[in-house]
Amino acid sequence: MKLLEERIRKDGLVKEGNVLKVDSFLNHQMDVALFSEMGQEFKRLFKDHKINKILTIEASGIGIACVVAQSFNVPVVFAKKAQSINLDGEVYTSKVESFTKKRVYDILVSKKYLGPEDHVLIIDDFLANGCAVLGLLDLINDAGATVEGVGIAIEKGFQQGGRLIRERGIHLESLAIVESMDASTGEITFREQ
Ligand code: 5GP
C-alpha cells in the first residue's frame, strides 16, 4: 500500500535493534484517516472470506483493529496481556514473547467472546518474529474457531514471522513489507508486492 509506505518513509524512525518507530501516526499518535484507508484495503484483500470477528492483541493493535472492524461491520476482541493468570476455566490462554520488551507474558481471551462459530481475521500493527500472531492463532485453535486470515500493517520481511505464518497456509496480507532498514542512515527499502 503506497500510502503507508510513503508515510513510513516520511515519518518512520529506524532504531537500533531492528525497531521501527512509527509513534507519530500509528503507535502513539494515531492517524485515523490513514487507518480508515487501511481498513478499506484489508476489506478488499480479504473480500473472499466470510469474517465475523476481528482479533487483536493489546495495546497497539487495538486502534487499527477497531477501524478495520468498521469496514467489515463486525466486533473486535482484543487478547489481554496478563502477568499471571488464575486458571478458572473461563479463558483461553497462550504465551507470547515480546519483541520490543524482550519478556514472556500470558495472553488471554474470555470464552464468552471466542468460540467455534467464529471466523476470525487477526489484525496487528507489526509482524516481526511472529510470536504475537502465533499466540493469537493458539487462542483461535483452542476456541475451535476458524482463522480466515492475518492482516498486518507493517511486516519486517527480514524477520521470520511472515515465513512462519505463510508456511502454515494461512492467508497473510501485510500492507507494507520492510525489506531492509538501516539505523545509521535511516534508509528503509520495501518489498515490491
Ligand atoms: P512479533 O511477535 O511478531 O515478534 O512482534 C510483533 C509485536 O511486537 C507487535 O505487536 C508490535 O507491537 C511489536 N513490534 C515488533 N517489531 C516492532 C517494531 O519494529 N516497531 C514497533 N513499534 N513495534 C514492533
mmCIF file of C-alpha atoms and ligand atoms in Angstrom:
data_model
loop_
_atom_site.group_PDB
_atom_site.id
_atom_site.type_symbol
_atom_site.label_atom_id
_atom_site.label_comp_id
_atom_site.label_asym_id
_atom_site.label_seq_id
_atom_site.Cartn_x
_atom_site.Cartn_y
_atom_site.Cartn_z
ATOM 1 C CA MET A 1 0.000 0.000 0.000
ATOM 2 C CA LYS A 2 1.837 3.009 -1.361
ATOM 3 C CA LEU A 3 0.210 5.499 1.003
ATOM 4 C CA LEU A 4 1.514 3.614 4.045
ATOM 5 C CA GLU A 5 4.982 3.092 2.547
ATOM 6 C CA GLU A 6 5.273 6.821 1.830
ATOM 7 C CA ARG A 7 4.207 7.649 5.372
ATOM 8 C CA ILE A 8 6.764 5.228 6.847
ATOM 9 C CA ARG A 9 9.490 6.757 4.666
ATOM 10 C CA LYS A 10 8.471 10.266 5.725
ATOM 11 C CA ASP A 11 7.843 9.769 9.449
ATOM 12 C CA GLY A 12 9.325 6.392 10.437
ATOM 13 C CA LEU A 13 12.472 6.320 12.580
ATOM 14 C CA VAL A 14 14.848 3.375 12.401
ATOM 15 C CA LYS A 15 16.230 2.466 15.825
ATOM 16 C CA GLU A 16 18.997 0.108 16.883
ATOM 17 C CA GLY A 17 17.880 -3.497 17.396
ATOM 18 C CA ASN A 18 15.705 -3.656 14.256
ATOM 19 C CA VAL A 19 12.978 -1.483 15.737
ATOM 20 C CA LEU A 20 10.998 0.863 13.516
ATOM 21 C CA LYS A 21 9.359 3.717 15.427
ATOM 22 C CA VAL A 22 6.125 4.993 13.937
ATOM 23 C CA ASP A 23 4.818 6.808 17.009
ATOM 24 C CA SER A 24 3.713 9.905 15.094
ATOM 25 C CA PHE A 25 0.954 8.132 13.124
ATOM 26 C CA LEU A 26 0.477 4.582 14.395
ATOM 27 C CA ASN A 27 1.796 3.626 17.833
ATOM 28 C CA HIS A 28 1.223 6.710 19.961
ATOM 29 C CA GLN A 29 -0.480 9.464 17.990
ATOM 30 C CA MET A 30 -2.844 7.742 15.547
ATOM 31 C CA ASP A 31 -3.781 8.978 12.066
ATOM 32 C CA VAL A 32 -7.337 7.702 11.889
ATOM 33 C CA ALA A 33 -7.802 8.828 8.262
ATOM 34 C CA LEU A 34 -4.840 6.624 7.328
ATOM 35 C CA PHE A 35 -6.293 3.765 9.431
ATOM 36 C CA SER A 36 -9.532 4.146 7.516
ATOM 37 C CA GLU A 37 -7.706 3.732 4.183
ATOM 38 C CA MET A 38 -6.003 0.663 5.659
ATOM 39 C CA GLY A 39 -9.375 -0.731 6.727
ATOM 40 C CA GLN A 40 -10.697 -0.384 3.172
ATOM 41 C CA GLU A 41 -7.598 -2.076 1.802
ATOM 42 C CA PHE A 42 -7.959 -5.056 4.178
ATOM 43 C CA LYS A 43 -11.630 -5.290 3.218
ATOM 44 C CA ARG A 44 -10.577 -5.554 -0.449
ATOM 45 C CA LEU A 45 -7.760 -8.056 0.255
ATOM 46 C CA PHE A 46 -9.993 -10.375 2.333
ATOM 47 C CA LYS A 47 -13.184 -9.947 0.286
ATOM 48 C CA ASP A 48 -13.376 -13.696 -0.445
ATOM 49 C CA HIS A 49 -13.508 -14.592 3.254
ATOM 50 C CA LYS A 50 -16.546 -14.698 5.490
ATOM 51 C CA ILE A 51 -15.355 -12.857 8.586
ATOM 52 C CA ASN A 52 -17.488 -12.269 11.670
ATOM 53 C CA LYS A 53 -14.831 -11.206 14.179
ATOM 54 C CA ILE A 54 -11.556 -9.304 14.351
ATOM 55 C CA LEU A 55 -8.972 -10.462 16.902
ATOM 56 C CA THR A 56 -6.003 -8.378 18.002
ATOM 57 C CA ILE A 57 -3.706 -8.003 20.997
ATOM 58 C CA GLU A 58 -3.372 -5.109 23.407
ATOM 59 C CA ALA A 59 -2.293 -2.452 23.230
ATOM 60 C CA SER A 60 -1.024 -1.165 19.919
ATOM 61 C CA GLY A 61 -3.185 -3.373 17.680
ATOM 62 C CA ILE A 62 -6.462 -2.125 19.136
ATOM 63 C CA GLY A 63 -6.719 1.220 17.317
ATOM 64 C CA ILE A 64 -6.155 -0.239 13.862
ATOM 65 C CA ALA A 65 -8.356 -3.251 14.608
ATOM 66 C CA CYS A 66 -11.288 -1.004 15.552
ATOM 67 C CA VAL A 67 -11.120 0.919 12.301
ATOM 68 C CA VAL A 68 -10.697 -2.280 10.272
ATOM 69 C CA ALA A 69 -13.690 -3.775 12.102
ATOM 70 C CA GLN A 70 -15.792 -0.846 10.951
ATOM 71 C CA SER A 71 -15.133 -1.665 7.321
ATOM 72 C CA PHE A 72 -16.129 -5.317 7.956
ATOM 73 C CA ASN A 73 -19.008 -4.292 10.236
ATOM 74 C CA VAL A 74 -18.026 -6.875 12.870
ATOM 75 C CA PRO A 75 -16.888 -6.685 16.529
ATOM 76 C CA VAL A 76 -13.283 -6.610 17.744
ATOM 77 C CA VAL A 77 -11.933 -8.793 20.527
ATOM 78 C CA PHE A 78 -8.524 -7.976 21.912
ATOM 79 C CA ALA A 79 -6.403 -10.510 23.772
ATOM 80 C CA LYS A 80 -5.409 -9.119 27.150
ATOM 81 C CA LYS A 81 -1.873 -9.320 28.427
ATOM 82 C CA ALA A 82 -1.507 -10.620 31.981
ATOM 83 C CA GLN A 83 1.416 -11.133 34.344
ATOM 84 C CA SER A 84 -0.157 -14.259 35.777
ATOM 85 C CA ILE A 85 -3.434 -15.988 35.192
ATOM 86 C CA ASN A 86 -5.975 -17.526 37.546
ATOM 87 C CA LEU A 87 -6.919 -20.560 35.537
ATOM 88 C CA ASP A 88 -10.614 -20.680 36.367
ATOM 89 C CA GLY A 89 -11.616 -22.296 33.093
ATOM 90 C CA GLU A 90 -13.250 -19.149 31.787
ATOM 91 C CA VAL A 91 -10.459 -18.075 29.442
ATOM 92 C CA TYR A 92 -8.283 -19.331 26.611
ATOM 93 C CA THR A 93 -4.611 -18.580 27.207
ATOM 94 C CA SER A 94 -1.289 -18.641 25.408
ATOM 95 C CA LYS A 95 2.211 -17.271 25.898
ATOM 96 C CA VAL A 96 3.883 -14.552 23.838
ATOM 97 C CA GLU A 97 7.441 -13.291 23.856
ATOM 98 C CA SER A 98 7.520 -9.545 23.300
ATOM 99 C CA PHE A 99 9.878 -8.461 20.521
ATOM 100 C CA THR A 100 10.229 -4.906 21.790
ATOM 101 C CA LYS A 101 10.261 -5.635 25.554
ATOM 102 C CA LYS A 102 12.081 -8.993 25.430
ATOM 103 C CA ARG A 103 9.962 -10.750 28.014
ATOM 104 C CA VAL A 104 7.360 -13.505 28.021
ATOM 105 C CA TYR A 105 3.807 -12.794 29.078
ATOM 106 C CA ASP A 106 0.472 -14.587 29.086
ATOM 107 C CA ILE A 107 -2.362 -13.534 26.804
ATOM 108 C CA LEU A 108 -5.989 -14.408 27.381
ATOM 109 C CA VAL A 109 -9.412 -14.146 25.826
ATOM 110 C CA SER A 110 -12.672 -14.890 27.605
ATOM 111 C CA LYS A 111 -14.513 -17.966 26.340
ATOM 112 C CA LYS A 112 -17.568 -15.699 26.071
ATOM 113 C CA TYR A 113 -16.058 -13.815 23.139
ATOM 114 C CA LEU A 114 -14.412 -16.525 21.028
ATOM 115 C CA GLY A 115 -15.961 -19.848 20.047
ATOM 116 C CA PRO A 116 -16.484 -22.483 17.310
ATOM 117 C CA GLU A 117 -18.937 -20.254 15.431
ATOM 118 C CA ASP A 118 -16.302 -17.570 14.832
ATOM 119 C CA HIS A 119 -14.486 -16.867 11.545
ATOM 120 C CA VAL A 120 -11.634 -14.670 12.594
ATOM 121 C CA LEU A 121 -9.369 -12.114 10.944
ATOM 122 C CA ILE A 122 -6.294 -11.334 13.065
ATOM 123 C CA ILE A 123 -5.114 -7.717 12.825
ATOM 124 C CA ASP A 124 -1.912 -6.291 14.280
ATOM 125 C CA ASP A 125 0.345 -3.295 13.759
ATOM 126 C CA PHE A 126 3.670 -5.119 13.278
ATOM 127 C CA LEU A 127 4.851 -8.582 12.315
ATOM 128 C CA ALA A 128 8.422 -9.309 13.422
ATOM 129 C CA ASN A 129 9.260 -12.803 14.700
ATOM 130 C CA GLY A 130 5.634 -13.835 14.679
ATOM 131 C CA CYS A 131 5.179 -14.584 18.404
ATOM 132 C CA ALA A 132 2.161 -12.336 18.848
ATOM 133 C CA VAL A 133 0.310 -13.771 15.838
ATOM 134 C CA LEU A 134 1.235 -17.361 16.755
ATOM 135 C CA GLY A 135 -0.143 -16.759 20.265
ATOM 136 C CA LEU A 136 -3.407 -15.451 18.797
ATOM 137 C CA LEU A 137 -3.578 -18.488 16.481
ATOM 138 C CA ASP A 138 -3.288 -20.713 19.592
ATOM 139 C CA LEU A 139 -6.279 -18.975 21.167
ATOM 140 C CA ILE A 140 -8.339 -19.391 17.969
ATOM 141 C CA ASN A 141 -7.361 -23.042 17.799
ATOM 142 C CA ASP A 142 -8.271 -23.696 21.455
ATOM 143 C CA ALA A 143 -11.621 -21.976 20.928
ATOM 144 C CA GLY A 144 -12.415 -24.224 17.954
ATOM 145 C CA ALA A 145 -12.818 -21.085 15.841
ATOM 146 C CA THR A 146 -11.635 -20.715 12.228
ATOM 147 C CA VAL A 147 -8.806 -18.417 11.183
ATOM 148 C CA GLU A 148 -9.706 -16.675 7.922
ATOM 149 C CA GLY A 149 -6.546 -14.622 7.664
ATOM 150 C CA VAL A 150 -3.969 -12.323 9.181
ATOM 151 C CA GLY A 151 -3.774 -8.624 8.288
ATOM 152 C CA ILE A 152 -0.681 -6.681 9.301
ATOM 153 C CA ALA A 153 0.091 -3.009 8.841
ATOM 154 C CA ILE A 154 3.904 -3.317 8.756
ATOM 155 C CA GLU A 155 5.758 -6.595 8.274
ATOM 156 C CA LYS A 156 9.507 -6.641 8.766
ATOM 157 C CA GLY A 157 10.313 -9.029 5.947
ATOM 158 C CA PHE A 158 13.821 -9.717 7.191
ATOM 159 C CA GLN A 159 12.443 -11.382 10.340
ATOM 160 C CA GLN A 160 10.879 -14.833 10.414
ATOM 161 C CA GLY A 161 7.228 -14.112 11.289
ATOM 162 C CA GLY A 162 5.922 -13.800 7.725
ATOM 163 C CA ARG A 163 7.516 -17.056 6.658
ATOM 164 C CA LEU A 164 6.226 -18.961 9.712
ATOM 165 C CA ILE A 165 2.639 -17.868 9.073
ATOM 166 C CA ARG A 166 2.674 -18.332 5.294
ATOM 167 C CA GLU A 167 4.185 -21.834 5.799
ATOM 168 C CA ARG A 168 1.063 -22.768 7.732
ATOM 169 C CA GLY A 169 -1.002 -21.996 4.652
ATOM 170 C CA ILE A 170 -2.653 -19.004 6.332
ATOM 171 C CA HIS A 171 -3.745 -16.078 4.154
ATOM 172 C CA LEU A 172 -1.408 -13.300 5.319
ATOM 173 C CA GLU A 173 -1.587 -9.771 3.936
ATOM 174 C CA SER A 174 0.834 -7.069 5.023
ATOM 175 C CA LEU A 175 0.170 -3.542 3.753
ATOM 176 C CA ALA A 176 3.869 -2.658 3.797
ATOM 177 C CA ILE A 177 6.760 -5.108 3.925
ATOM 178 C CA VAL A 178 10.075 -3.622 5.028
ATOM 179 C CA GLU A 179 12.843 -5.456 3.208
ATOM 180 C CA SER A 180 15.703 -3.704 4.951
ATOM 181 C CA MET A 181 16.322 -0.760 7.240
ATOM 182 C CA ASP A 182 19.485 0.906 8.419
ATOM 183 C CA ALA A 183 19.707 2.634 11.788
ATOM 184 C CA SER A 184 22.804 4.647 10.823
ATOM 185 C CA THR A 185 21.443 6.145 7.583
ATOM 186 C CA GLY A 186 17.725 5.844 8.341
ATOM 187 C CA GLU A 187 17.241 4.243 4.928
ATOM 188 C CA ILE A 188 14.233 1.938 4.506
ATOM 189 C CA THR A 189 13.503 -0.285 1.499
ATOM 190 C CA PHE A 190 10.208 -2.062 0.800
ATOM 191 C CA ARG A 191 9.402 -5.359 -0.890
ATOM 192 C CA GLU A 192 7.530 -4.949 -4.172
ATOM 193 C CA GLN A 193 4.080 -6.543 -3.880
HETATM 194 P P1 5GP B 1 6.429 -10.369 16.940
HETATM 195 O O1 5GP B 1 5.571 -11.015 17.996
HETATM 196 O O2 5GP B 1 5.946 -10.645 15.541
HETATM 197 O O3 5GP B 1 7.893 -10.643 17.129
HETATM 198 O O4 5GP B 1 6.297 -8.807 17.176
HETATM 199 C C1 5GP B 1 5.062 -8.196 16.973
HETATM 200 C C2 5GP B 1 4.733 -7.229 18.073
HETATM 201 O O5 5GP B 1 5.882 -6.554 18.566
HETATM 202 C C3 5GP B 1 3.799 -6.186 17.541
HETATM 203 O O6 5GP B 1 2.545 -6.360 18.159
HETATM 204 C C4 5GP B 1 4.425 -4.857 17.900
HETATM 205 O O7 5GP B 1 3.707 -4.269 18.959
HETATM 206 C C5 5GP B 1 5.811 -5.172 18.365
HETATM 207 N N1 5GP B 1 6.864 -4.841 17.363
HETATM 208 C C6 5GP B 1 7.683 -5.705 16.725
HETATM 209 N N2 5GP B 1 8.575 -5.081 15.959
HETATM 210 C C7 5GP B 1 8.323 -3.770 16.096
HETATM 211 C C8 5GP B 1 8.936 -2.583 15.537
HETATM 212 O O8 5GP B 1 9.905 -2.613 14.760
HETATM 213 N N3 5GP B 1 8.396 -1.395 15.893
HETATM 214 C C9 5GP B 1 7.330 -1.302 16.751
HETATM 215 N N4 5GP B 1 6.863 -0.079 17.010
HETATM 216 N N5 5GP B 1 6.736 -2.392 17.296
HETATM 217 C C10 5GP B 1 7.227 -3.609 16.977
#
